[in-house]
Short mmCIF file of C-alpha atoms and ligand atoms in Angstrom, two decimals:
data_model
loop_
_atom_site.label_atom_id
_atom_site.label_comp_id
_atom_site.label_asym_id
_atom_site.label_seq_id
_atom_site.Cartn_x
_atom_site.Cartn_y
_atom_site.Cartn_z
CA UNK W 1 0.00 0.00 0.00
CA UNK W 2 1.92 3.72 -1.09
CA UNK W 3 1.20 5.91 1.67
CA UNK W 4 1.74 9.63 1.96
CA UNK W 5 4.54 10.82 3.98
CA UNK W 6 2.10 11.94 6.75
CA UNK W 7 -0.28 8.67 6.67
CA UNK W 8 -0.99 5.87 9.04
CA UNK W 9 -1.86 2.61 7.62
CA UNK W 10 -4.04 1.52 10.35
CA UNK W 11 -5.78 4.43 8.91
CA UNK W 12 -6.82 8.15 10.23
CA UNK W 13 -9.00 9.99 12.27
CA UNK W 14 -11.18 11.74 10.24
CA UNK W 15 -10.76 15.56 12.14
CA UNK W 16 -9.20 16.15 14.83
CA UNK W 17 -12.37 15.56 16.78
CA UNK W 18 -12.47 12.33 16.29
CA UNK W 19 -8.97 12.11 18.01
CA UNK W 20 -10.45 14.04 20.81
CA UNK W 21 -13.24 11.33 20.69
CA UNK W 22 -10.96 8.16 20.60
CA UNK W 23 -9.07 9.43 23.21
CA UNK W 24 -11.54 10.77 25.97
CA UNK W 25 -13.21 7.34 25.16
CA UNK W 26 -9.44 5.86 25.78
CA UNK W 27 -9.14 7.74 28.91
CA UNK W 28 -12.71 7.50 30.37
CA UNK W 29 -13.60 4.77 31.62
CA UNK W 30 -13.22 1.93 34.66
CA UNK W 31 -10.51 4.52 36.17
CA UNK W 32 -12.78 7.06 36.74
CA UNK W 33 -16.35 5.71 37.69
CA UNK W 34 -14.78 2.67 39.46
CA UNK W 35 -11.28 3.44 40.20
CA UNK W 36 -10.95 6.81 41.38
CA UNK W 37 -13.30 6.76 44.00
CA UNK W 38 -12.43 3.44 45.83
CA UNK W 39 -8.76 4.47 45.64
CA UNK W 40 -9.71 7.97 46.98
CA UNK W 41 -11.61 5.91 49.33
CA UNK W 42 -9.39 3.77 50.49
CA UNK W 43 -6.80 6.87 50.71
CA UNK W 44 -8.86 9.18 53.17
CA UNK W 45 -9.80 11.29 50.31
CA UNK W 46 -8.76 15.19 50.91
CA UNK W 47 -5.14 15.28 50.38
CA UNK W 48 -5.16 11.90 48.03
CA UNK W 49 -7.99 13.72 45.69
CA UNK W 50 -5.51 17.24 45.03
CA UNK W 51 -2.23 15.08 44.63
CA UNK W 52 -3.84 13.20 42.38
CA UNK W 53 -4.94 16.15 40.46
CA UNK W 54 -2.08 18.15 40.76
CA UNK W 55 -0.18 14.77 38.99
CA UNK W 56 -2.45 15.26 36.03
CA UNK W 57 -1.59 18.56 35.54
CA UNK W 58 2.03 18.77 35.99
CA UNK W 59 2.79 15.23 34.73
CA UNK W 60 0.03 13.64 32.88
CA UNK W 61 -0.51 16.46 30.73
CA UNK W 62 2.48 17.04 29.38
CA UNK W 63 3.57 13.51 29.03
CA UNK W 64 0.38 12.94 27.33
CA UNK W 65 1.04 15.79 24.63
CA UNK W 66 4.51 13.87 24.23
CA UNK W 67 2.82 10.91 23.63
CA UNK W 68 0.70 12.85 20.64
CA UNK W 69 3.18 14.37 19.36
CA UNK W 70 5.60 10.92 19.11
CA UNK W 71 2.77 9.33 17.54
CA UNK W 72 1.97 11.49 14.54
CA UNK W 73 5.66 11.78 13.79
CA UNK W 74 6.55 8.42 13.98
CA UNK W 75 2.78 6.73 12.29
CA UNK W 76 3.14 3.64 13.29
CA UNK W 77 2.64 1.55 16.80
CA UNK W 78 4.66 2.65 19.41
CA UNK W 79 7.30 0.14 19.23
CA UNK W 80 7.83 0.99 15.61
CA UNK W 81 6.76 4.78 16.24
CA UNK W 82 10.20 4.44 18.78
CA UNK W 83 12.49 2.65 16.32
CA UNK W 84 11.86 5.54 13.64
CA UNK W 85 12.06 8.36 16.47
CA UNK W 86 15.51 6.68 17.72
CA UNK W 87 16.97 6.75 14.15
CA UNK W 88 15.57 10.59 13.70
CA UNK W 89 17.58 11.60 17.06
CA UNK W 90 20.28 9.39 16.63
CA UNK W 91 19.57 7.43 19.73
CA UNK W 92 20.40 4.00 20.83
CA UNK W 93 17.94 0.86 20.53
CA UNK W 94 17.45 1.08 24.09
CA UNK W 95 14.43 3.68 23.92
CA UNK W 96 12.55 0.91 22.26
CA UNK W 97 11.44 -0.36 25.51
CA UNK W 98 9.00 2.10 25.36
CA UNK W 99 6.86 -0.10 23.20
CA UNK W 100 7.50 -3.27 24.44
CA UNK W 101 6.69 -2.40 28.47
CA UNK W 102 3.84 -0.52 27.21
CA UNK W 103 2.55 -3.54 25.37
CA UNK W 104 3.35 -5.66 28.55
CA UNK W 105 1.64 -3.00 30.68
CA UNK W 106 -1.57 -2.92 28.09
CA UNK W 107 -1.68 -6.95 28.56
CA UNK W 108 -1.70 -7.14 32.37
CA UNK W 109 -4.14 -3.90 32.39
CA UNK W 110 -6.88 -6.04 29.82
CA UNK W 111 -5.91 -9.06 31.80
CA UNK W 112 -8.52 -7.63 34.93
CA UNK W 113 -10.24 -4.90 32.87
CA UNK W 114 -11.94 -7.37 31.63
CA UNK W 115 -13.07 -8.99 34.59
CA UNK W 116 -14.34 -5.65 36.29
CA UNK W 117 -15.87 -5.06 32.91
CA UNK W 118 -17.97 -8.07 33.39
CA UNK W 119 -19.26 -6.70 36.59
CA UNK W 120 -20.79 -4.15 34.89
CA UNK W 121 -22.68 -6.04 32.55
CA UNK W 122 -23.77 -8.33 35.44
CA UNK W 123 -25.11 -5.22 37.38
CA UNK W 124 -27.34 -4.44 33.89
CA UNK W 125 -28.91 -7.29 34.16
CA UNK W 126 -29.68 -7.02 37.82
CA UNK W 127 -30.25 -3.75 37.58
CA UNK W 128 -33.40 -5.26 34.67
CA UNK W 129 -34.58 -7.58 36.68
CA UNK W 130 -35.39 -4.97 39.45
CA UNK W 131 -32.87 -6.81 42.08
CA UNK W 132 -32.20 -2.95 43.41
CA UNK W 133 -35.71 -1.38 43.89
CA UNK W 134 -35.91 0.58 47.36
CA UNK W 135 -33.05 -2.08 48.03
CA UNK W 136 -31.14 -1.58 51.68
CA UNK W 137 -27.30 -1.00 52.38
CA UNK W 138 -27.47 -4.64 53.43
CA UNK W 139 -28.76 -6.14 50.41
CA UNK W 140 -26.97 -4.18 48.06
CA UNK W 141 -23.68 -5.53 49.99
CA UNK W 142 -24.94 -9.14 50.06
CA UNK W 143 -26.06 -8.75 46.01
CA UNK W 144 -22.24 -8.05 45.42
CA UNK W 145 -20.68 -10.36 48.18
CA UNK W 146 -22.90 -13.10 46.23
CA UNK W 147 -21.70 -12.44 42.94
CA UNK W 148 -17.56 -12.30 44.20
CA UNK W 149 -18.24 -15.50 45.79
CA UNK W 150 -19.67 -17.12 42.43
CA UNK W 151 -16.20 -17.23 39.81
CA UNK W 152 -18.42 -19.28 37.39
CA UNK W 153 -20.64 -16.43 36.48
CA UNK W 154 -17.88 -13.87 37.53
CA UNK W 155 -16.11 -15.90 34.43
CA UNK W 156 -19.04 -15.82 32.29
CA UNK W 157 -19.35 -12.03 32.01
CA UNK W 158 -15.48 -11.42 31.89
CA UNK W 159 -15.85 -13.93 28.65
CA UNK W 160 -18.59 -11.49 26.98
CA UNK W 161 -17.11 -8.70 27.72
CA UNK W 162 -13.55 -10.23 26.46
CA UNK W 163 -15.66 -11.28 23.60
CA UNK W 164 -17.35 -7.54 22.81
CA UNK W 165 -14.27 -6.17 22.87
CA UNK W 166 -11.94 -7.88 20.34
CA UNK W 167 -15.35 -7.90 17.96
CA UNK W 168 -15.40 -4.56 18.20
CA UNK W 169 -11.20 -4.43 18.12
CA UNK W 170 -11.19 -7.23 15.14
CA UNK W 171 -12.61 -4.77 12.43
CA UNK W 172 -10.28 -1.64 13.03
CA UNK W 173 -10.70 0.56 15.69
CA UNK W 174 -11.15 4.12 13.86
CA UNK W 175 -14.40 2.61 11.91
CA UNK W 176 -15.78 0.73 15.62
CA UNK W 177 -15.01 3.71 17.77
CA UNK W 178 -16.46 6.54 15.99
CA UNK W 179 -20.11 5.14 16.07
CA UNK W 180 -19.92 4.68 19.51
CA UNK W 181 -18.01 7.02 21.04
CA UNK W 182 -20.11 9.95 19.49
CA UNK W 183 -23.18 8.36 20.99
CA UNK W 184 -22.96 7.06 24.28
CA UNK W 185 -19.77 9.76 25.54
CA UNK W 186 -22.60 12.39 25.95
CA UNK W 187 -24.95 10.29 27.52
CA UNK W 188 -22.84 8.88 29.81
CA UNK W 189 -22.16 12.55 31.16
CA UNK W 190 -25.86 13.38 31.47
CA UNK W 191 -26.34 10.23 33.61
CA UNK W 192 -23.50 11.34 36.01
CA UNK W 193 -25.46 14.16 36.35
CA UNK W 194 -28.61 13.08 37.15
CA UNK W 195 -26.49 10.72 40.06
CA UNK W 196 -24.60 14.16 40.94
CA UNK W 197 -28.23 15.42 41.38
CA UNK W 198 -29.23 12.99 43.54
CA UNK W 199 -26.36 12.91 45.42
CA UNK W 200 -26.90 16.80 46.04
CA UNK W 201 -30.06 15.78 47.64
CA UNK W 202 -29.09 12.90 49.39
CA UNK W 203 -28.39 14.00 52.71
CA UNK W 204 -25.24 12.98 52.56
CA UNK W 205 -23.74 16.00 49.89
CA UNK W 206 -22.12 17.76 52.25
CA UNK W 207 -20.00 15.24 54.20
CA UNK W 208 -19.05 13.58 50.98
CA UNK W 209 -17.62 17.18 49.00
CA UNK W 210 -15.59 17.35 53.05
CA UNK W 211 -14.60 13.76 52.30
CA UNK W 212 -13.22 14.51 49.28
CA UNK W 213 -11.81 18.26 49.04
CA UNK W 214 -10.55 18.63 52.87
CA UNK W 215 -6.82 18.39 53.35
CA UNK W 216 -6.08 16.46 55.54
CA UNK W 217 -1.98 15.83 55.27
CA UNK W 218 -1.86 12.87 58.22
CA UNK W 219 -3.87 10.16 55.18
CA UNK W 220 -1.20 10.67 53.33
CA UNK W 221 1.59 8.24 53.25
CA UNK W 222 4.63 7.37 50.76
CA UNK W 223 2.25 4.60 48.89
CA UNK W 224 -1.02 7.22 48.51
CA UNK W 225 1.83 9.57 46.55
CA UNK W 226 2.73 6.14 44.56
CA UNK W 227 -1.21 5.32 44.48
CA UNK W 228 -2.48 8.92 43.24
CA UNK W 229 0.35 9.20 40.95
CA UNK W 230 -0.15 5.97 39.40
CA UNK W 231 -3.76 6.78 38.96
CA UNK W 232 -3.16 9.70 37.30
CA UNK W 233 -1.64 7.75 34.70
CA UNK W 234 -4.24 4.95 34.47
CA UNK W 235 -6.99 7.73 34.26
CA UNK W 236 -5.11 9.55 30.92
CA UNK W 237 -4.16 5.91 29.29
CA UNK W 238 -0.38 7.27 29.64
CA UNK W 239 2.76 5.63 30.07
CA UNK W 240 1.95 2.50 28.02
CA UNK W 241 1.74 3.32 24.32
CA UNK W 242 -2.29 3.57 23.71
CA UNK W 243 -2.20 7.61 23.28
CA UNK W 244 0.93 7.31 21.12
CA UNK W 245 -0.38 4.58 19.47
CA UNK W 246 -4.15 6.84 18.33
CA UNK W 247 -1.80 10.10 17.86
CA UNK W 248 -0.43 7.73 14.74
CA UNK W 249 -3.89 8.64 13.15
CA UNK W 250 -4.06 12.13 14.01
CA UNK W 251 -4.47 14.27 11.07
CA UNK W 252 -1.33 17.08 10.94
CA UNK W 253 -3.25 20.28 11.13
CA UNK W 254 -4.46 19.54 14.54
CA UNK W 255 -3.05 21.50 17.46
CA UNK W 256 -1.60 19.40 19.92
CA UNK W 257 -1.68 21.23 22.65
CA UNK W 258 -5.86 22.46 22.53
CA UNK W 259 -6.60 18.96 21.76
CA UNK W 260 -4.66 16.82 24.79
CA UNK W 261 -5.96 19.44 27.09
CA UNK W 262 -9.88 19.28 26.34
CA UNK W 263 -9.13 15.18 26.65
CA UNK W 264 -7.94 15.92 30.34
CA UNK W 265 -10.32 18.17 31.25
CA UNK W 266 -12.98 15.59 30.08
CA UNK W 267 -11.14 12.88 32.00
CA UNK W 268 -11.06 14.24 35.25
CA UNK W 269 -14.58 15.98 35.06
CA UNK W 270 -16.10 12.39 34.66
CA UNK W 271 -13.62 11.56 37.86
CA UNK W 272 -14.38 14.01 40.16
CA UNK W 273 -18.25 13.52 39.30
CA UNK W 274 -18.01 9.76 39.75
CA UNK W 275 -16.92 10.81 42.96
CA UNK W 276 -19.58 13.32 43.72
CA UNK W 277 -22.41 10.97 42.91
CA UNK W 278 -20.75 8.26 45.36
CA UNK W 279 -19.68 9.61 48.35
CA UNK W 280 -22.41 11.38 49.78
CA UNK W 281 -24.37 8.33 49.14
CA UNK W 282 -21.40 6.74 51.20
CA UNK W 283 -22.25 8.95 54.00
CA UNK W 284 -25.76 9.34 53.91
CA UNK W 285 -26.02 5.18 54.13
CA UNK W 286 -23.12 5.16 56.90
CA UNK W 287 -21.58 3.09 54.19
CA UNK W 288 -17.71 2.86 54.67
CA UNK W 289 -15.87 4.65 52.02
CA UNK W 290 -12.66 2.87 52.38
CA UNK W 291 -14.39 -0.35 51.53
CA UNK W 292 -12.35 -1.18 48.04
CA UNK W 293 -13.27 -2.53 44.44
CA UNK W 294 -16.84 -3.04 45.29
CA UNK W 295 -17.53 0.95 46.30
CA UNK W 296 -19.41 1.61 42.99
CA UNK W 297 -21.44 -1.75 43.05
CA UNK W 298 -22.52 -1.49 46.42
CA UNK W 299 -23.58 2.48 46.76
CA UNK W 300 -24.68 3.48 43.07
CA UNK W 301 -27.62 0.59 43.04
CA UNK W 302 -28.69 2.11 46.41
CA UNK W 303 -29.07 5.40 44.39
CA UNK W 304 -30.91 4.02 41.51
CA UNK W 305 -33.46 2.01 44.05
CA UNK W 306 -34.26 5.39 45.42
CA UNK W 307 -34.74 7.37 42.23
CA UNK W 308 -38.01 7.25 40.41
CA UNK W 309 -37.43 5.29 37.57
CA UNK W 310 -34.37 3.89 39.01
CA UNK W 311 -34.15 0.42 37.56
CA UNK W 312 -34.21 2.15 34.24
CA UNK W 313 -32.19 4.61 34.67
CA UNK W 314 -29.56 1.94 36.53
CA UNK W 315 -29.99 -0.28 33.52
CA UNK W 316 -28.81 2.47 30.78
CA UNK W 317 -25.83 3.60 33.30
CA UNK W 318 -24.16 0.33 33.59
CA UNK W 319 -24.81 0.08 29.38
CA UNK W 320 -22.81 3.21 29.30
CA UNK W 321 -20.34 2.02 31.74
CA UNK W 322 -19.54 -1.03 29.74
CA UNK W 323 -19.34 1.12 26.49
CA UNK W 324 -16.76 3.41 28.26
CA UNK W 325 -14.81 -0.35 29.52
CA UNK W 326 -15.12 -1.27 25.77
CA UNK W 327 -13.58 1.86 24.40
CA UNK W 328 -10.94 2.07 26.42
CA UNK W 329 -10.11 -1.47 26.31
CA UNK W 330 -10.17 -1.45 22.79
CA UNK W 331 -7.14 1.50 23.23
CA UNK W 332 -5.49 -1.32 25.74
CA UNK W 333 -4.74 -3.99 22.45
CA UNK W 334 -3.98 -1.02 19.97
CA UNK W 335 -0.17 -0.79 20.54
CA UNK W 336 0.00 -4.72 20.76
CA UNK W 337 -2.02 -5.44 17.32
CA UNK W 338 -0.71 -2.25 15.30
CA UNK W 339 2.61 -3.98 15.86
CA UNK W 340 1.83 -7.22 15.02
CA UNK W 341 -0.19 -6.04 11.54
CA UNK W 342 2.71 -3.87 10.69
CA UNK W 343 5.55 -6.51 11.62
CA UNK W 344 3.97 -9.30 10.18
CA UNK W 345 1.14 -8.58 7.83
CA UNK W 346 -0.97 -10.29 9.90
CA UNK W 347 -4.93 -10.37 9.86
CA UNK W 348 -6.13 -7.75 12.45
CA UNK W 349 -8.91 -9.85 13.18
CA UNK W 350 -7.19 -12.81 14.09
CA UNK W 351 -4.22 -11.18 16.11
CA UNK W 352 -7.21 -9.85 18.01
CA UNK W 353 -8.20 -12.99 18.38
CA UNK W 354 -5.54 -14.34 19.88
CA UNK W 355 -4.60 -11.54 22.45
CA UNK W 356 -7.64 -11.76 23.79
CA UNK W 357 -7.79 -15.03 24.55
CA UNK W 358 -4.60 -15.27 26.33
CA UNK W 359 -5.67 -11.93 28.10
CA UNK W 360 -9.12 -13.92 29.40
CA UNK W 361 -6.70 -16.42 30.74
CA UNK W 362 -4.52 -14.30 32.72
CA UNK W 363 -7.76 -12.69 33.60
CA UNK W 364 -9.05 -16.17 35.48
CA UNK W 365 -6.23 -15.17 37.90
CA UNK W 366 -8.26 -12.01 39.16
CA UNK W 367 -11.63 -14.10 38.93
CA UNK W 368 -10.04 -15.95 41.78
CA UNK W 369 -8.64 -13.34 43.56
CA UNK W 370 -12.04 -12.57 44.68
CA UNK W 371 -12.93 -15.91 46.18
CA UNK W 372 -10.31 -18.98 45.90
CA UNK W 373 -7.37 -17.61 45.65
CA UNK W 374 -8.71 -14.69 48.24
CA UNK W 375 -5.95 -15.99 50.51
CA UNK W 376 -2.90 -16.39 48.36
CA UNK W 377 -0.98 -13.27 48.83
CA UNK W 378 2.00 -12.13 46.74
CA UNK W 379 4.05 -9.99 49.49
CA UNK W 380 0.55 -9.52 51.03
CA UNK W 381 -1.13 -9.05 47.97
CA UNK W 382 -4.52 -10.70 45.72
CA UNK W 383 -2.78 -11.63 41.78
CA UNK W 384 -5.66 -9.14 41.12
CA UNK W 385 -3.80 -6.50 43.75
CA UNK W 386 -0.63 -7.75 42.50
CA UNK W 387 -1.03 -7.22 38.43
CA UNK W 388 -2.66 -3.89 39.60
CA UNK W 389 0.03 -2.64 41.54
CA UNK W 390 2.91 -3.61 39.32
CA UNK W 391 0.93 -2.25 36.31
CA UNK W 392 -0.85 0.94 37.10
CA UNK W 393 1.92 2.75 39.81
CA UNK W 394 5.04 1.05 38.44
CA UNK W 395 5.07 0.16 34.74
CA UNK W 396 3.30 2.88 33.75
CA UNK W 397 4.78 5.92 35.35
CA UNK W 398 7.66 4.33 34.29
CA UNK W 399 6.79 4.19 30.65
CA UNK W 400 5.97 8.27 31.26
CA UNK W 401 9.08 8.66 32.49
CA UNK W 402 11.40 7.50 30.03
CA UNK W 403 8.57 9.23 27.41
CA UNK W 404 9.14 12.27 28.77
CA UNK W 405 13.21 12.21 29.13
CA UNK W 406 12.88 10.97 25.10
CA UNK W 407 10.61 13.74 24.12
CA UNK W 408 12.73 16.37 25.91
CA UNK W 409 16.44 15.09 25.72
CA UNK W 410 16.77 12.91 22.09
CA UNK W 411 14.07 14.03 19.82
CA UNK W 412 15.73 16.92 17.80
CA UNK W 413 14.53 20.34 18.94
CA UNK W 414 12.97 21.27 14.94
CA UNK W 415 10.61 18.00 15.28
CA UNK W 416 9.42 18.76 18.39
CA UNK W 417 8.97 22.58 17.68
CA UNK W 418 6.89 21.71 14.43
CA UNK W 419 4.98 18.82 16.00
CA UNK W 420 3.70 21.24 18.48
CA UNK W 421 3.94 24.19 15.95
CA UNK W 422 6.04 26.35 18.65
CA UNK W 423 9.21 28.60 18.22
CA UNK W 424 11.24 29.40 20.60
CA UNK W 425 9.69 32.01 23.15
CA UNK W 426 7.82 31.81 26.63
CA UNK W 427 5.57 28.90 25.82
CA UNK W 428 8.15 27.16 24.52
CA UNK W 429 10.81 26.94 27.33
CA UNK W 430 7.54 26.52 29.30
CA UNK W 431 7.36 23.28 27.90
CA UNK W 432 10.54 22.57 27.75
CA UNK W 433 10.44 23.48 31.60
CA UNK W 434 7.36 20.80 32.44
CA UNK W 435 8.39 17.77 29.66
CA UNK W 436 12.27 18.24 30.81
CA UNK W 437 12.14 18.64 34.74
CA UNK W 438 8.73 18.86 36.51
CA UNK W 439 7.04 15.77 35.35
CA UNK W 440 10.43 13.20 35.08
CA UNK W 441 11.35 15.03 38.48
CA UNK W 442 7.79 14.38 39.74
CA UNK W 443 7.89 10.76 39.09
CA UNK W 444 11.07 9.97 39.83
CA UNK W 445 10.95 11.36 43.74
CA UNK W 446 7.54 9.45 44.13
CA UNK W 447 9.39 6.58 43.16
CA UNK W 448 12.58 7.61 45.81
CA UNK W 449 9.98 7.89 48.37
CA UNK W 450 8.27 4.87 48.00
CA UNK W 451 11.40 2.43 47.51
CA UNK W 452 13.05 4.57 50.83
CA UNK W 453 9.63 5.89 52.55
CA UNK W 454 12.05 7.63 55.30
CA UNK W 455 13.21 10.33 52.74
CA UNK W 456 9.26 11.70 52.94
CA UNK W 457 10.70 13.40 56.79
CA UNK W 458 13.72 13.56 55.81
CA UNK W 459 15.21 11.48 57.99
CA UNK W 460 17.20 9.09 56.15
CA UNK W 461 19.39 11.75 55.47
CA UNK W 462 19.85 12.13 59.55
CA UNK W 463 17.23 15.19 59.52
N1 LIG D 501 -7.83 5.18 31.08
C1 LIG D 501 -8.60 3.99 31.18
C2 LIG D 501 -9.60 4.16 32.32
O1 LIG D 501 -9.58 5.12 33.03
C3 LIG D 501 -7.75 2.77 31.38
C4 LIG D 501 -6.58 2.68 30.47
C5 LIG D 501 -5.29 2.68 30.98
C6 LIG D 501 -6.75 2.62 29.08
C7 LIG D 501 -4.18 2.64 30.16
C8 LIG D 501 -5.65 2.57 28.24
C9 LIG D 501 -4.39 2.60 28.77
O2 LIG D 501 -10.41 3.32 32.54
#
C-alpha cells in the first residue's frame, strides 16, 4: 500500500475531533467511575484527591502531549513509532522499551479490565430484573458479596465482555469507535449528572464534597503519593503506548496542545463527578468509604433504588459504563495489534483474536482473587492487587518517564517545535520546563519515596 509521507496505515481519524473522541473514550472509563473513588476511598480522600490532580496537571498532561506528538511523527505503533524516532535523534535501541513495556503493561491492564468489565454487565442485568428497587445498604452488599463469591458467572461475564471487545477491536478501531463514542460519551455525562443530582439531595452531599476536598496531610503516606500518581496515569491511558499509538492517526493540522488538554479536562470531570455521585451516598447510608473494588457496586444501586425510575435509569448507566470499559479497552490492544499487523502482515482480526484469549486467561487469575485464591498473597497481595500494583503505579509511570526524558532530551529540537507548531519564546521553554524537569522530576521522587519511605521526613538523610 503507497502511503503519503504523513499517513498511518491503520488508517486516520477523520478531524481532529475524532482524536479528541478516541481518546476521551481511551481515557474515560473503569478509572474514573470505578477506580478513582475506591482508591480515593481507600486513601482518606482530601489530600489523596488534590495530589492526584495536581499529577495530572504537571505530569500527565504534558507527558500525554509527548505521547501525541511521538505518535503522529513516527505513524506507526509505538514500538515501531520508537524505532523511527531513535533513528531521527540518533539514539540508541534502548528507547525501544518504550513499546515493548507498554505492550506488557496494556496486557496485564486487559488481563482484569476485563473482569471488572464483566461486573458491569452483570449489574445491567440485575439492575433489569429490578434486584435494586428501594433495596437496603445490606442487600446491596450481600447482592455483590454473592456475585464475588460465584467465579463461574464472575467468568461468564469477563468472557462477553472479552468477547465484545476484540469484535469490536477485530474490524479496526477508527471505523468501531467513531459510532460509539459519538453516541454514548454524551450520555454517559448526562447520567452522572442526574447521580450528581441525587447525590446533592441525598443528605449525605455535604459530608461527601468534606470527604473529598478537605486536606487532611496525616492520610497521606509514601504509597497514597505512589497510588495517586499511578492513577493519574491509568486515568489519561499514559505511560503505556495507547495515546501514542491513536496520535499515529491524528491528522497534521491539529493543534496538539488544545486537543490533549480538552481530553484531560474531560477525563477528570467524569472523575471528580463519579466521585460526587458516590460519596455522599457513602455517608448518607453510613456506608464505609474505604471499603475497596466493590464501592461503585454497592452504593450506586442504592441510588438508583431510590430514584423514580431507578431500575431504568440503573440499567442504561451500567450500558454506558460497559461502552466506556469497551472503548478504552479497545485503546489497551492497539499498541500490541498495530505492531503485530505492521511486523507481520498479519490479519487484524485474528491477532485480536488471539490476544484476547490469552488476556481472558490471565484474567481467570483475578476471577479468583475474589474468592479462591482470596488468601494467596503475593508480598501480602490478591494476583488481582498484584497485576494492579505492578501495572498501574510502576510500569506505567515508568513508561511516562522515560517518554518524557525521550521527548525532551533525544528528539531533535525542529521536530518537536513543528509537531507542536512552537518557536522558541515563553511557551516554549515553558514546555521545555514541564516535559524536561517537573514531570520526570515528579515521578522519579515518588518513586525515591516509595522504595526509601524515610526520605518523605527527611530522615534518612539524619534530619
Ligand atoms: N484510562 C482507562 C480508564 O480510566 C484505562 C486505560 C489505561 C486505558 C491505560 C488505556 C491505557 O479506565
Amino acid at each position: 500500500m503507497a502511503l503519503g509521507k504523513d499517513e498511518s496505515r491503520h488508517g486516520m481519524w477523520s478531524s481532529r475531533w475524532l482524536f479528541v473522541l478516541a481518546a476521551a473514550g481511551s481515557a474515560v472509563g473503569l478509572g474514573n467511575i470505578w477506580k478513582f473513588p475506591y482508591v480515593a476511598g481507600e486513601n482518606g480522600g482530601g489530600a489523596f484527591v488534590i495530589i492526584y490532580l495536581v499529577c495530572v496537571a504537571l505530569v500527565g498532561l504534558p507527558i500525554m502531549m509527548a505521547e501525541t506528538l511521538m505518535g503522529r511523527e513516527g505513524r506507526h505503533s509505538p514500538i515501531n513509532t520508537m524505532r523511527i524516532l531513535s533513528q531521527e535523534g540518533r539514539a540508541s535501541g534502548f528507547w525501544g522499551v518504550i513499546g515493548w513495556m507498554g505492550v506488557g503493561a496494556g496486557f496485564l491492564i486487559l488481563s482484569y479490565y476485563g473482569v471488572i468489565a464483566g461486573w458491569a454487565l452483570y449489574y445491567i442485568f440485575e439492575m433489569a430484573r429490578g434486584t435494586f428497587d428501594a433495596v437496603t445498604p445490606e442487600t446491596a452488599g450481600q447482592v455483590f458479596d454473592d456475585f464475588l463469591a460465584n467465579p463461574w458467572l464472575m467468568l461468564l461475564c469477563q468472557t462477553v465482555f472479552m468477547w465484545l471487545t476484540i469484535y469490536i477491536v477485530g474490524r479496526g478501531v477508527i471505523k468501531g469507535l467513531e459510532t460509539a463514542i459519538r453516541l454514548f460519551m454524551p450520555l454517559l455525562f448526562v447520567l452522572l449528572l442526574v447521580l450528581l443530582g441525587y447525590g446533592i439531595n441525598s443528605g449525605g452531599f455535604q459530608q461527601g464534597l468534606d470527604f473529598m476536598f478537605r486536606f487532611n496531610w496525616s492520610s497521606i503516606d509514601a504509597d497514597a503519593w505512589l497510588i495517586a500518581m499511578g492513577q493519574a496515569f491509568f486515568t489519561l491511558s499514559l505511560g503505556m503506548g495507547a495515546i501514542m499509538a491513536y496520535g499515529a492517526y491524528v491528522p497534521r493540522d491539529a493543534s496538539i496542545t488544545s486537543t490533549v488538554a480538552t481530553i484531560a479536562i474531560l477525563d477528570t470531570f467524569v472523575a471528580v463527578a463519579a466521585g460526587l455521585a458516590i460519596f455522599p451516598v457513602v455517608f448518607a447510608n453510613g456506608l464505609e468509604p474505604g471499603q475497596g473494588p466493590g464501592l461503585m457496586f454497592v452504593t450506586l444501586p442504592l441510588a438508583f433504588g431510590q430514584l423514580p425510575l431507578g431500575a431504568v435509569f440503573g440499567v442504561v448507566f451500567f450500558v454506558l459504563v460497559s461502552f466506556a470499559a469497551i472503548t478504552s479497552a479497545i485503546s489497551l490492544t492497539e499498541p500490541a495489534l498495530a505492531y503485530l499487523v505492521e511486523e507481520y502482515n498479519a490479519k487484524r482480526a485474528r491477532v485480536a483474536k488471539s490476544l484476547g484469549v490469552l488476556c481472558w486467561l490471565l484474567g481467570i487469575g483475578t476471577v479468583l482473587s475474589f474468592n479462591a485464591w482470596q488468601d494467596v498473597k503475593f508480598f501480602g497481595l490478591t494476583f488481582f492487587e498484584a497485576v494492579d500494583f505492578v501495572s498501574q503505579n510502576i510500569m506505567l509511570p515508568l513508561g511516562g518517564l522515560l517518554i518524557a526524558l525521550f521527548t525532551a532530551y533525544v528528539m531533535p529540537k525542529a521536530i518537536a517545535q513543528s509537531q507542536l507548531g512552537a518557536t522558541d519564546g515563553p511557551l516554549w521553554w515553558l514546555w521545555k520546563l514541564l516535559i524536561g524537569l517537573i514531570a520526570p522530576l515528579g515521578v522519579l521522587v515518588v518513586f525515591i519515596v516509595t522504595l526509601f519511605p524515610c526520605a518523605q521526613t527527611l530522615s534518612c538523610f539524619g534530619a
